[in-house]
Coordinates of C-alpha atoms and ligand atoms in Angstrom, one line a residue:
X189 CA 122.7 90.3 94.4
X190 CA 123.8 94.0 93.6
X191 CA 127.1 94.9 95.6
X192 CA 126.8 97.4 98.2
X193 CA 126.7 101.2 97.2
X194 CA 126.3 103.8 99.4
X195 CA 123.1 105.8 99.0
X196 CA 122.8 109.0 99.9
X197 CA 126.7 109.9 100.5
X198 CA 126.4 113.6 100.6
X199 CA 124.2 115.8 101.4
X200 CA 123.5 116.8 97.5
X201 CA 123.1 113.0 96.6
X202 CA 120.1 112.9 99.1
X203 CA 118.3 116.1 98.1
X204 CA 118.1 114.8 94.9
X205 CA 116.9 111.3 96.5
X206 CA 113.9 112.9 98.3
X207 CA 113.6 115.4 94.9
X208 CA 112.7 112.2 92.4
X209 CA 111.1 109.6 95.1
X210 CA 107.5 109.4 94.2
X211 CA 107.6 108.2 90.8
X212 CA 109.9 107.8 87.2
X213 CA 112.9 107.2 89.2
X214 CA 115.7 105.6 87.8
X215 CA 115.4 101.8 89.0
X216 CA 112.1 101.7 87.7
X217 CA 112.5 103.3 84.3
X218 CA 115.0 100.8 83.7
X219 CA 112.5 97.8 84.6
X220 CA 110.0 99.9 82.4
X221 CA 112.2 99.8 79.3
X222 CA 112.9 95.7 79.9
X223 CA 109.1 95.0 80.2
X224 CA 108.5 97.0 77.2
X225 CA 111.6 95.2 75.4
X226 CA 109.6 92.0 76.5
X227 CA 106.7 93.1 74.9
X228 CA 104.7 93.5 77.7
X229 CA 102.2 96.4 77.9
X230 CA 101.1 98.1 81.5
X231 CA 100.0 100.9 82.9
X232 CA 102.4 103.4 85.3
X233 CA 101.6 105.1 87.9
X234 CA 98.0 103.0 88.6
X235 CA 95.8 103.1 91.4
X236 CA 94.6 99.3 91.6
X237 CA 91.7 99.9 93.6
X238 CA 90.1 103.1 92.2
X239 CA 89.5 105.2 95.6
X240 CA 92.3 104.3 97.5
X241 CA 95.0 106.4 97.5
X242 CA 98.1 104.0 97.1
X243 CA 99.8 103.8 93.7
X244 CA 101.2 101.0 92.3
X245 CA 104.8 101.9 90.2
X246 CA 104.1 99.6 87.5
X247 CA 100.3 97.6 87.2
X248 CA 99.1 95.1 85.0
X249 CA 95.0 95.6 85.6
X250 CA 94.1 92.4 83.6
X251 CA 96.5 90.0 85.4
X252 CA 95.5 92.2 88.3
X253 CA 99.5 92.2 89.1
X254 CA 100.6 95.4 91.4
X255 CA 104.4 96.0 91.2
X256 CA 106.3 98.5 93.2
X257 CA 109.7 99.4 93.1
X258 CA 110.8 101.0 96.6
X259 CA 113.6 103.7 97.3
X260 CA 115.9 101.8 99.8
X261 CA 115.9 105.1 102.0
X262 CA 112.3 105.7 101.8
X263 CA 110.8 101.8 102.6
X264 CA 113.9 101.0 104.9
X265 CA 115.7 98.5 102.5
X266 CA 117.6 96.4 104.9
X267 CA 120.7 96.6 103.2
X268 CA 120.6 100.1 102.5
X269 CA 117.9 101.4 104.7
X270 CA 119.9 101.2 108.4
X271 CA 120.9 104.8 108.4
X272 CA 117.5 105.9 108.8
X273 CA 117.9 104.4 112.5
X274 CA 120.8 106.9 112.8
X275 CA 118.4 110.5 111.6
X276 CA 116.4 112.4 113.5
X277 CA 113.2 111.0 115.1
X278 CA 111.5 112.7 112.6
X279 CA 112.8 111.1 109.6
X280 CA 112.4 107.4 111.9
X281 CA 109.7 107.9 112.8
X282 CA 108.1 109.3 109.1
X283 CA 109.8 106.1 107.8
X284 CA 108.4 104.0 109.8
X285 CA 105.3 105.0 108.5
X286 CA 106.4 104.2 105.3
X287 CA 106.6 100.7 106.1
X288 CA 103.8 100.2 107.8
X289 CA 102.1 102.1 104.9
X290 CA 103.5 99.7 102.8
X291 CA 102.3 96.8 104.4
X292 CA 98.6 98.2 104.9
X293 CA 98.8 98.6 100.7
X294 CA 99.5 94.9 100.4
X295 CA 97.1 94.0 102.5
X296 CA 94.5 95.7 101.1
X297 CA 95.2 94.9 97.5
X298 CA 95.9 91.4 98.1
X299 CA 92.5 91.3 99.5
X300 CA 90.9 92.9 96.3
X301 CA 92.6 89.7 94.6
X302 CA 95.7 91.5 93.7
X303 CA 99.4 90.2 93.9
X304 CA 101.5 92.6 95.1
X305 CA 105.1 92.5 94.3
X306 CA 107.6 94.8 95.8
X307 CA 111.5 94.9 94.7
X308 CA 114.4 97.3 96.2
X309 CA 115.6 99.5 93.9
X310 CA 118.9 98.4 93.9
X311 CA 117.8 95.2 92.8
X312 CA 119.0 93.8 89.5
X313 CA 116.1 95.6 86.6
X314 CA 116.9 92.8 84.4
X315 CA 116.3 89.6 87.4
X316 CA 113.4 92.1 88.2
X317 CA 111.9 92.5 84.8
X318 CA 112.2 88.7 85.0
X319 CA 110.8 88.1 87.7
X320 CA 107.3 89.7 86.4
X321 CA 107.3 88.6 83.4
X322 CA 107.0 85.4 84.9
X323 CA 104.1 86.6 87.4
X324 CA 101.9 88.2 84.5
X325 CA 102.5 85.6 81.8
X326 CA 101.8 82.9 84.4
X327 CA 98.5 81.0 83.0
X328 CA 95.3 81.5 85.4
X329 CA 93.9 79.0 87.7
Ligands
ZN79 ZN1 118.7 98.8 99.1

């Protein structure tokens, strides 16, 4: 496990937080690079099931593996995530969404015969890199 560091500490760190969360942040480009140091080849950015509006960070279409790589503020990590209980309803309440947004997205890729794997981004990107290699190189049946 990462040691604790404090997200967010001032008010600049967090503007640029909510400025990069949708997509190319940081954790994930460095997962990116170690995939493609792995030689594995996926798509970024992908939308597993055509009209449905979720976005997986990272896809693999073939393996049909869906990978995403969520902000600690933004999906509540529960290291990280526990100051959200301590903002303004209006950030609770938006990130409770999130979760439960999250969770709808598994579902309904999981039931399109997706896996869906989800890693913090203060996780390792190396043990996460890992981690899906294993998933997409994983022989079917
Ligand atoms: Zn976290």
């Amino acid at each position: 496990m990462t040691p604790y560091e404090p997200w967010a500490s001032s008010p600049k760190a967090r503007k640029v937080m909510i400025g990069n969360r949708s997509r190319d942040t940081k954790p994930e480009l460095a997962v990116r690079r170690r995939l493609h140091a792995m030689g594995l080849r996926y798509r970024v950015a992908y939308r597993p099931i055509r009209e449905l509006r979720r976005t997986a960070d990272v896809a693999f279409p073939r393996q049909k593996v869906a990978v995403f790589i969520d902000g600690c503020y933004w999906h509540s990590c529960p290291q990280h995530g526990t100051k959200a209980a301590r903002n303004a309803d209006y950030w609770s309440e938006k990130l409770a969404k999130n979760v439960a947004r999250d969770a709808d997205t598994n579902a309904r890729l999981q039931a399109a015969g997706w896996t869906v794997v989800r890693f913090w981004e203060h996780d390792d990107p190396g043990q996460v890199a890992q981690a899906i290699r294993d998933l997409v190189r994983r022989p079917p049946g």
